[in-house]
């Protein structure tokens, strides 16, 4: 049986009838997709066997061009202050024009799962114009067994046509780039961008809408587990270290970016990894570095030497947001099941561009709720279009662009689960110390890893803590093998009054941002806010 024929004949593309069935390649495996991408000139073979591709002018997500259909289902359930609406009528025109544009094109169709827990997984069909996009999404989602494809019926369909340009006036959108989600009917249209991350984040958005109704907490986090079954979660936006810090050779990787937490425990949404690889080193991140040299890994906007074809991970001439997409089993100690028990530790990662947060602090449950809803970090260069250098930002639940429901829905779910399972919570500064961005230096990854290791092993439970005078967090006074100066950020600054001004500024930003959530939280969470004090 040919690979092109692995699909459910009773459930084809009838709902996308504009597509020419003769030009559809069903469920091609990695080798065929890799070969097709090279033959069609979509990518180059790098030394080691990775596929190097370019996304063109769009090298990051386009959050301003993402829309959700506003209808009877979503009218009262979507957080419209955070999500852009498109009318059902405009979406219908967009769908009609979108599929008409696809009629004469060859497309690749991949039938995949989102979710490793069979009780909660979503059946996803992805239709791609590019071969490398099909390879990418095969890496990133969970691949069914061949015998499962015979009865596959999608619950969500994504059509990705980078060549399609939306008409702002006709379709009611902002620009030629569009990511339009019809949550009611399970259809996502992506056009005008070749950035592959839009596909995976569209799946995440849909799961974030569906799972809370099933009392499952969807999370923008990585997860790993030790040999005793003790799970750790790492929340954070792209570039804050979720992928890097969860790829710990002493622990088993459950997943690097998106997970659910149900009454059964934690489960990965994905079957692969999408790692940011700018300045990645073999010494600091050996597992991920090795994956960039593996066959069929997709290297997105990574520079390749013309003669040796060696990937240059230090080259940011195209973008800081260089990426590698690969199956999770390319990480040697990855979980084969993608599931784990209930977490013992939760780490909230903040790349603090102000340079005032301690490198690690312990949170009370109320503080955990406060900082989860705040989602403070720095947007890093290249992660979104137009961001040229790190800047302070707040992203609710560490993933506001992908949260269709109000943050309080996710916050209350998380708080309930933390209390039920007695989870220890921490906030970790993976950003700057000794000064703000441009003056101080990035917290060395070896320091972060050492602090995480001691927290995971329970050693920080036995050290003396001091209350941070600015943020009210419990900070270790001394940690074995760590210079005490870095544990107290103010002491690491040459100009102490400059630190005080920066701390006051950040506290003020926290207060201003959290005002939108005060009506949705209890008094103890409000009281967990950093308190502005005189310098």
mmCIF file with all atom_site columns, C-alpha atoms in Angstrom, residues 237 351-355 375-380 387 389-395 432 437 502 505-506 509-510:
data_model
loop_
_atom_site.group_PDB
_atom_site.id
_atom_site.type_symbol
_atom_site.label_atom_id
_atom_site.label_alt_id
_atom_site.label_comp_id
_atom_site.label_asym_id
_atom_site.label_entity_id
_atom_site.label_seq_id
_atom_site.pdbx_PDB_ins_code
_atom_site.Cartn_x
_atom_site.Cartn_y
_atom_site.Cartn_z
_atom_site.occupancy
_atom_site.B_iso_or_equiv
_atom_site.pdbx_formal_charge
_atom_site.auth_seq_id
_atom_site.auth_comp_id
_atom_site.auth_asym_id
_atom_site.auth_atom_id
_atom_site.pdbx_PDB_model_num
ATOM 1  C CA . UNK A 1 237 ? 7.323  32.521 27.248 1.00 0.00 ? 237 UNK A CA 1
ATOM 2  C CA . UNK A 1 351 ? 13.752 36.753 31.691 1.00 0.00 ? 351 UNK A CA 1
ATOM 3  C CA . UNK A 1 352 ? 13.893 39.927 33.787 1.00 0.00 ? 352 UNK A CA 1
ATOM 4  C CA . UNK A 1 353 ? 15.222 42.717 31.563 1.00 0.00 ? 353 UNK A CA 1
ATOM 5  C CA . UNK A 1 354 ? 15.210 45.085 34.555 1.00 0.00 ? 354 UNK A CA 1
ATOM 6  C CA . UNK A 1 355 ? 17.736 42.901 36.376 1.00 0.00 ? 355 UNK A CA 1
ATOM 7  C CA . UNK A 1 375 ? 3.247  36.353 33.490 1.00 0.00 ? 375 UNK A CA 1
ATOM 8  C CA . UNK A 1 376 ? 6.148  38.795 33.702 1.00 0.00 ? 376 UNK A CA 1
ATOM 9  C CA . UNK A 1 377 ? 9.137  38.351 31.411 1.00 0.00 ? 377 UNK A CA 1
ATOM 10 C CA . UNK A 1 378 ? 10.941 40.160 28.604 1.00 0.00 ? 378 UNK A CA 1
ATOM 11 C CA . UNK A 1 379 ? 9.890  39.673 25.006 1.00 0.00 ? 379 UNK A CA 1
ATOM 12 C CA . UNK A 1 380 ? 13.094 38.638 23.329 1.00 0.00 ? 380 UNK A CA 1
ATOM 13 C CA . UNK A 1 387 ? 10.713 43.206 18.513 1.00 0.00 ? 387 UNK A CA 1
ATOM 14 C CA . UNK A 1 389 ? 15.628 43.993 21.656 1.00 0.00 ? 389 UNK A CA 1
ATOM 15 C CA . UNK A 1 390 ? 14.313 42.676 24.980 1.00 0.00 ? 390 UNK A CA 1
ATOM 16 C CA . UNK A 1 391 ? 11.540 44.725 26.560 1.00 0.00 ? 391 UNK A CA 1
ATOM 17 C CA . UNK A 1 392 ? 9.512  44.211 29.711 1.00 0.00 ? 392 UNK A CA 1
ATOM 18 C CA . UNK A 1 393 ? 6.102  42.705 29.155 1.00 0.00 ? 393 UNK A CA 1
ATOM 19 C CA . UNK A 1 394 ? 3.313  40.906 30.982 1.00 0.00 ? 394 UNK A CA 1
ATOM 20 C CA . UNK A 1 395 ? 1.649  37.933 29.330 1.00 0.00 ? 395 UNK A CA 1
ATOM 21 C CA . UNK A 1 432 ? 19.774 39.825 33.823 1.00 0.00 ? 432 UNK A CA 1
ATOM 22 C CA . UNK A 1 437 ? 19.680 44.716 29.843 1.00 0.00 ? 437 UNK A CA 1
ATOM 23 C CA . UNK A 1 502 ? 14.521 49.995 38.711 1.00 0.00 ? 502 UNK A CA 1
ATOM 24 C CA . UNK A 1 505 ? 9.609  50.981 38.359 1.00 0.00 ? 505 UNK A CA 1
ATOM 25 C CA . UNK A 1 506 ? 9.009  47.250 37.950 1.00 0.00 ? 506 UNK A CA 1
ATOM 26 C CA . UNK A 1 509 ? 4.387  48.038 36.291 1.00 0.00 ? 509 UNK A CA 1
ATOM 27 C CA . UNK A 1 510 ? 3.236  44.927 38.148 1.00 0.00 ? 510 UNK A CA 1
#
